[in-house]
Short mmCIF file of C-alpha atoms and ligand atoms in Angstrom, two decimals:
data_model
loop_
_atom_site.label_atom_id
_atom_site.label_comp_id
_atom_site.label_asym_id
_atom_site.label_seq_id
_atom_site.Cartn_x
_atom_site.Cartn_y
_atom_site.Cartn_z
CA MET A 1 60.07 -36.68 143.54
CA THR A 2 60.46 -33.48 141.60
CA GLU A 3 61.75 -33.61 138.03
CA ARG A 4 64.73 -31.45 137.14
CA ARG A 5 64.50 -29.77 133.75
CA PRO A 6 67.29 -30.83 131.40
CA GLY A 7 70.21 -28.52 130.87
CA PHE A 8 72.49 -28.86 127.92
CA PRO A 9 72.75 -32.44 126.68
CA SER A 10 76.41 -33.35 127.01
CA TRP A 11 76.46 -35.39 123.82
CA ILE A 12 75.15 -32.72 121.46
CA ALA A 13 76.33 -33.30 117.89
CA SER A 14 78.14 -30.63 115.91
CA SER A 15 75.83 -28.25 114.04
CA ALA A 16 77.51 -29.17 110.76
CA ASN A 17 76.35 -32.74 111.13
CA PRO A 18 73.68 -32.90 113.80
CA GLY A 19 72.90 -36.58 113.36
CA ALA A 20 76.49 -37.81 113.54
CA SER A 21 78.32 -39.73 116.26
CA ARG A 22 75.29 -40.77 118.21
CA SER A 23 74.86 -44.41 119.03
CA GLY A 24 73.81 -46.59 121.89
CA ALA A 25 71.55 -45.61 124.75
CA LYS A 26 70.85 -41.93 125.25
CA PRO A 27 71.41 -40.70 128.78
CA ALA A 28 68.37 -39.57 130.74
CA ALA A 29 68.24 -35.84 130.06
CA ARG A 30 67.59 -34.87 133.67
CA ASN A 31 70.92 -36.42 134.68
CA LEU A 32 72.88 -34.27 132.27
CA VAL A 33 75.04 -31.44 133.41
CA GLY A 34 73.58 -27.96 132.86
CA GLN A 35 75.62 -25.12 131.42
CA ALA A 36 74.89 -21.43 131.36
CA PRO A 37 73.77 -20.16 127.95
CA ARG A 38 76.39 -18.25 126.03
CA ALA A 39 76.69 -14.56 126.78
CA PRO A 40 74.55 -12.43 124.48
CA MET A 41 76.55 -10.89 121.64
CA PRO A 42 76.26 -7.12 121.43
CA LEU A 43 73.93 -6.36 118.56
CA PRO A 44 74.54 -3.55 116.09
CA MET A 45 72.61 -0.34 116.67
CA PRO A 46 69.79 0.24 114.17
CA ILE A 47 70.58 2.70 111.44
CA GLY A 48 67.98 4.96 109.86
CA VAL A 49 64.88 3.69 111.67
CA GLY A 50 64.04 7.13 112.99
CA MET A 51 63.89 6.11 116.64
CA ASP A 52 66.08 5.43 119.61
CA SER A 53 65.48 1.71 119.61
CA VAL A 54 67.22 1.01 122.93
CA ALA A 55 64.94 3.42 124.80
CA VAL A 56 61.81 2.24 123.00
CA ARG A 57 62.73 -1.36 123.66
CA SER A 58 63.39 -0.79 127.34
CA ARG A 59 59.94 0.77 127.64
CA MET A 60 58.54 -2.39 126.04
CA VAL A 61 60.48 -4.48 128.57
CA GLN A 62 59.15 -2.34 131.44
CA ARG A 63 55.61 -2.97 130.22
CA LEU A 64 56.33 -6.71 130.00
CA ALA A 65 57.59 -6.69 133.59
CA GLN A 66 54.52 -4.72 134.73
CA GLY A 67 52.38 -7.25 132.85
CA GLY A 68 53.76 -10.10 134.94
CA VAL A 69 56.91 -11.35 133.21
CA THR A 70 59.25 -11.99 136.14
CA SER A 71 62.07 -13.98 134.51
CA GLN A 72 65.17 -11.78 134.24
CA ALA A 73 66.54 -14.05 131.52
CA VAL A 74 63.43 -13.48 129.43
CA LEU A 75 63.36 -9.73 130.05
CA GLN A 76 67.04 -9.49 129.08
CA ALA A 77 66.40 -11.51 125.94
CA MET A 78 63.49 -9.24 124.99
CA ALA A 79 65.67 -6.20 125.63
CA SER A 80 68.51 -7.43 123.46
CA VAL A 81 66.70 -8.62 120.32
CA GLU A 82 65.79 -5.77 117.98
CA ARG A 83 62.24 -6.53 116.91
CA HIS A 84 62.18 -3.69 114.40
CA HIS A 85 64.71 -5.58 112.25
CA PHE A 86 62.21 -8.42 111.85
CA VAL A 87 59.24 -6.43 110.51
CA ASP A 88 58.69 -4.62 107.21
CA SER A 89 60.03 -1.08 107.10
CA ALA A 90 56.48 0.31 106.90
CA LEU A 91 55.72 -1.28 110.30
CA VAL A 92 58.90 -0.30 112.11
CA ASN A 93 57.12 2.33 114.19
CA GLN A 94 54.84 -0.35 115.62
CA ALA A 95 57.65 -2.83 116.30
CA TYR A 96 57.69 -2.25 120.07
CA GLU A 97 53.95 -1.99 120.60
CA ASP A 98 52.30 -5.02 122.11
CA THR A 99 50.73 -6.08 118.88
CA SER A 100 51.10 -8.91 116.38
CA LEU A 101 52.22 -7.76 112.94
CA PRO A 102 52.02 -9.23 109.43
CA ILE A 103 55.26 -10.82 108.15
CA GLY A 104 54.05 -11.85 104.67
CA LEU A 105 52.42 -14.95 103.17
CA GLY A 106 49.43 -14.49 105.46
CA GLN A 107 51.47 -15.10 108.64
CA THR A 108 52.09 -12.92 111.69
CA ILE A 109 54.79 -12.29 114.26
CA SER A 110 53.32 -12.77 117.75
CA LYS A 111 53.00 -9.77 120.04
CA PRO A 112 55.93 -9.28 122.43
CA SER A 113 53.90 -10.23 125.51
CA VAL A 114 53.08 -13.61 123.96
CA VAL A 115 56.70 -14.22 122.89
CA ALA A 116 57.85 -13.37 126.43
CA ARG A 117 55.13 -15.48 128.05
CA MET A 118 55.90 -18.55 125.93
CA THR A 119 59.65 -18.18 126.44
CA ALA A 120 59.16 -17.87 130.21
CA LEU A 121 56.93 -20.95 130.25
CA LEU A 122 59.49 -22.89 128.24
CA LEU A 123 62.25 -21.93 130.66
CA GLY A 124 60.16 -22.64 133.76
CA ALA A 125 61.46 -21.93 137.21
CA GLU A 126 64.13 -24.65 137.15
CA CYS A 127 65.91 -23.48 133.98
CA ALA A 128 65.53 -19.72 134.49
CA ARG A 129 69.02 -19.42 135.96
CA ALA A 130 71.01 -22.00 134.02
CA GLY A 131 69.24 -21.64 130.69
CA LEU A 132 67.86 -24.32 128.45
CA GLY A 133 69.78 -26.94 126.51
CA ARG A 134 68.59 -27.68 123.02
CA VAL A 135 65.20 -26.37 121.90
CA LEU A 136 63.02 -26.80 118.83
CA GLU A 137 60.71 -24.11 117.49
CA ILE A 138 57.95 -24.99 115.05
CA GLY A 139 57.11 -22.00 112.83
CA THR A 140 60.17 -19.80 112.32
CA GLY A 141 58.19 -17.07 110.56
CA CYS A 142 60.43 -13.99 110.44
CA GLY A 143 62.89 -15.48 112.95
CA TYR A 144 62.18 -13.15 115.88
CA GLN A 145 61.15 -15.81 118.41
CA ALA A 146 64.11 -17.95 117.29
CA ALA A 147 66.46 -15.05 118.09
CA VAL A 148 64.84 -14.64 121.52
CA LEU A 149 65.20 -18.38 122.15
CA GLY A 150 68.83 -18.06 121.10
CA ARG A 151 69.35 -15.82 124.14
CA VAL A 152 68.07 -18.38 126.65
CA ALA A 153 69.07 -21.71 125.09
CA GLN A 154 72.34 -23.36 124.14
CA GLU A 155 71.10 -24.61 120.79
CA VAL A 156 68.00 -23.68 118.78
CA TYR A 157 66.50 -25.55 115.85
CA SER A 158 63.68 -23.63 114.18
CA ILE A 159 61.65 -25.11 111.35
CA GLU A 160 59.38 -23.34 108.84
CA ARG A 161 57.13 -24.86 106.16
CA LEU A 162 56.93 -21.78 103.89
CA ARG A 163 60.09 -21.33 101.84
CA GLY A 164 59.56 -17.57 101.49
CA LEU A 165 59.51 -17.09 105.27
CA HIS A 166 62.39 -19.50 105.83
CA GLU A 167 64.47 -17.33 103.46
CA LYS A 168 63.24 -14.15 105.14
CA ALA A 169 64.28 -15.46 108.56
CA ARG A 170 67.71 -16.37 107.16
CA THR A 171 68.13 -12.81 105.90
CA ASN A 172 66.91 -11.34 109.21
CA LEU A 173 69.15 -13.52 111.37
CA ARG A 174 72.30 -13.40 109.24
CA PRO A 175 73.61 -10.09 110.67
CA LEU A 176 73.19 -11.44 114.23
CA ARG A 177 75.60 -14.31 113.46
CA LEU A 178 73.97 -16.69 115.92
CA ALA A 179 75.89 -19.86 115.10
CA HIS A 180 73.82 -21.85 117.60
CA VAL A 181 70.47 -20.97 115.95
CA HIS A 182 69.77 -23.35 113.06
CA LEU A 183 67.00 -22.59 110.58
CA LEU A 184 65.40 -25.53 108.82
CA PHE A 185 62.95 -25.70 105.92
CA GLY A 186 60.40 -28.49 106.34
CA ASP A 187 57.19 -29.71 107.92
CA GLY A 188 57.47 -29.06 111.63
CA MET A 189 54.58 -31.41 112.36
CA LEU A 190 57.22 -34.12 112.08
CA GLY A 191 59.48 -32.30 114.51
CA TYR A 192 63.19 -32.65 113.80
CA ALA A 193 64.33 -36.05 114.98
CA GLN A 194 68.01 -35.41 114.23
CA GLY A 195 68.20 -32.84 117.02
CA ALA A 196 66.16 -34.79 119.61
CA PRO A 197 65.76 -35.06 122.52
CA TYR A 198 64.86 -31.44 123.22
CA ALA A 199 64.80 -29.70 126.57
CA GLY A 200 62.04 -27.52 125.15
CA ILE A 201 59.70 -27.44 122.15
CA LEU A 202 57.78 -24.28 121.31
CA ALA A 203 55.15 -24.10 118.57
CA ALA A 204 54.14 -20.78 117.03
CA ALA A 205 51.20 -22.28 115.12
CA GLY A 206 48.21 -24.14 116.52
CA GLY A 207 46.39 -27.29 115.42
CA ASP A 208 43.64 -29.47 116.88
CA ALA A 209 46.10 -31.92 118.38
CA ILE A 210 49.73 -32.07 119.39
CA PRO A 211 51.65 -34.24 116.89
CA ASP A 212 53.01 -37.42 118.49
CA ALA A 213 56.47 -36.65 117.09
CA TRP A 214 56.78 -33.59 119.33
CA CYS A 215 56.17 -35.55 122.52
CA GLU A 216 58.46 -38.34 121.33
CA GLN A 217 61.27 -35.86 120.62
CA LEU A 218 60.92 -34.12 124.00
CA ALA A 219 63.50 -35.14 126.62
CA VAL A 220 62.35 -36.58 129.93
CA GLY A 221 62.19 -33.50 132.13
CA GLY A 222 61.56 -31.35 129.05
CA ARG A 223 58.63 -29.06 128.37
CA LEU A 224 56.49 -28.32 125.31
CA VAL A 225 54.57 -25.04 124.94
CA ALA A 226 52.06 -24.78 122.11
CA PRO A 227 48.72 -23.29 121.15
CA MET A 228 46.02 -25.91 120.64
CA GLY A 229 42.42 -25.81 119.44
CA ASN A 230 39.84 -25.98 122.24
CA ALA A 231 36.23 -27.19 122.44
CA THR A 232 34.78 -23.72 121.80
CA GLY A 233 36.57 -23.31 118.47
CA GLY A 234 39.29 -21.04 119.88
CA GLN A 235 42.81 -21.84 120.99
CA SER A 236 44.40 -22.25 124.40
CA LEU A 237 48.03 -22.30 125.38
CA LEU A 238 49.04 -25.82 126.33
CA VAL A 239 52.04 -26.88 128.40
CA ILE A 240 53.16 -30.50 128.34
CA ASP A 241 55.79 -31.66 130.81
CA LYS A 242 57.42 -34.99 130.03
CA THR A 243 58.20 -36.81 133.25
CA SER A 244 59.53 -40.29 133.81
CA TYR A 245 55.93 -41.23 134.66
CA GLY A 246 54.40 -39.83 131.48
CA LEU A 247 53.05 -36.58 130.04
CA LYS A 248 51.51 -33.93 132.29
CA ARG A 249 49.26 -31.48 130.41
CA THR A 250 48.30 -28.03 131.68
CA VAL A 251 45.84 -25.84 129.76
CA LEU A 252 46.39 -22.10 130.21
CA GLU A 253 44.93 -18.88 128.79
CA ALA A 254 43.22 -18.33 125.44
CA VAL A 255 45.54 -17.39 122.56
CA ASN A 256 45.24 -16.68 118.86
CA PHE A 257 47.88 -18.21 116.60
CA VAL A 258 47.98 -18.95 112.87
CA PRO A 259 47.05 -22.54 111.95
CA LEU A 260 49.52 -25.39 112.05
CA LYS A 261 49.55 -26.90 108.56
CA SER A 262 51.17 -30.02 107.18
CA GLY A 263 53.54 -30.21 104.24
CA ILE A 264 55.76 -27.53 102.74
CA ALA A 265 54.95 -24.71 100.31
N1 SAH B 1 57.74 -17.42 115.70
C1 SAH B 1 57.39 -16.71 114.49
C2 SAH B 1 55.90 -16.67 114.33
C3 SAH B 1 55.52 -17.05 112.95
S1 SAH B 1 53.81 -17.38 112.71
C4 SAH B 1 58.04 -15.34 114.49
O1 SAH B 1 58.70 -14.95 115.46
O2 SAH B 1 57.92 -14.65 113.47
C5 SAH B 1 53.81 -19.15 112.69
C6 SAH B 1 54.57 -19.79 111.56
O3 SAH B 1 54.32 -21.19 111.65
C7 SAH B 1 54.16 -19.38 110.16
O4 SAH B 1 55.25 -18.84 109.50
C8 SAH B 1 53.71 -20.68 109.50
O5 SAH B 1 54.06 -20.80 108.14
C9 SAH B 1 54.44 -21.70 110.35
N2 SAH B 1 53.91 -23.07 110.31
C10 SAH B 1 52.63 -23.50 110.31
N3 SAH B 1 52.59 -24.84 110.26
C11 SAH B 1 53.89 -25.28 110.22
C12 SAH B 1 54.52 -26.56 110.13
N4 SAH B 1 53.81 -27.71 110.07
N5 SAH B 1 55.86 -26.61 110.12
C13 SAH B 1 56.61 -25.48 110.17
N6 SAH B 1 56.08 -24.25 110.23
C14 SAH B 1 54.73 -24.14 110.26
#
């Protein structure tokens, strides 16, 4: 039997009070009705960045497609989110190069090819057309990946442990007015139980093990994508699919993410 990835949980709570009105048995996520993600809102054109950002961004998207990203949903998301609004003004000229960039407090924004790859993995083949339901991101950083997730998912919860970056992401995302992208300040190692179960969980920071809370908060039929420490001291991208029979782990290519840390600062 093949598992269907969950669409949008039909009983999602209101964003104002995500824990409210939920009682009794939760329906199996794979039985829930999928809905298409909301249409992307037109984003304002950049002002004063000294470049034609639409053209530069479409060249980035072309390179992503040449590099093997086949999901149209992901390519459209990468085309619509203006990465140069998420980096410091001194780095704007590098915003559409395939490079990671510093975002302050010793953290980095992942390079576009990694953001696209992880988003495509999270979507998987089954959800590429209908979009994902509710997703959780661990490590908001500057908010760029959260904005990309907001293009392919119905509801996004993104959690950051560094207050300075949480505030920065708020400032970066405010003009986009993405009411379905919720930024949280806290320790993402605990996940965010109030929003569970998630159709997808994506971690932007890597530890030596996947916290139990993440697997517990994943819906049956859901998928987790995260960097994890490997035996040679590096990191590999890990995909965990939660099936009704248990967790299926797949180890993919080597990656290089900032460390997953506990607590807040
Ligand atoms: N997705 C981000 C990438 C940020 S880098 C972006 O688009 O900018 C990874 C982030 O994970 C860092 O900001 C780091 O502070 C955060 N992080 C590390 N451990 C964490 C934890 N336990 N909970 C929440 N955030 C964490």
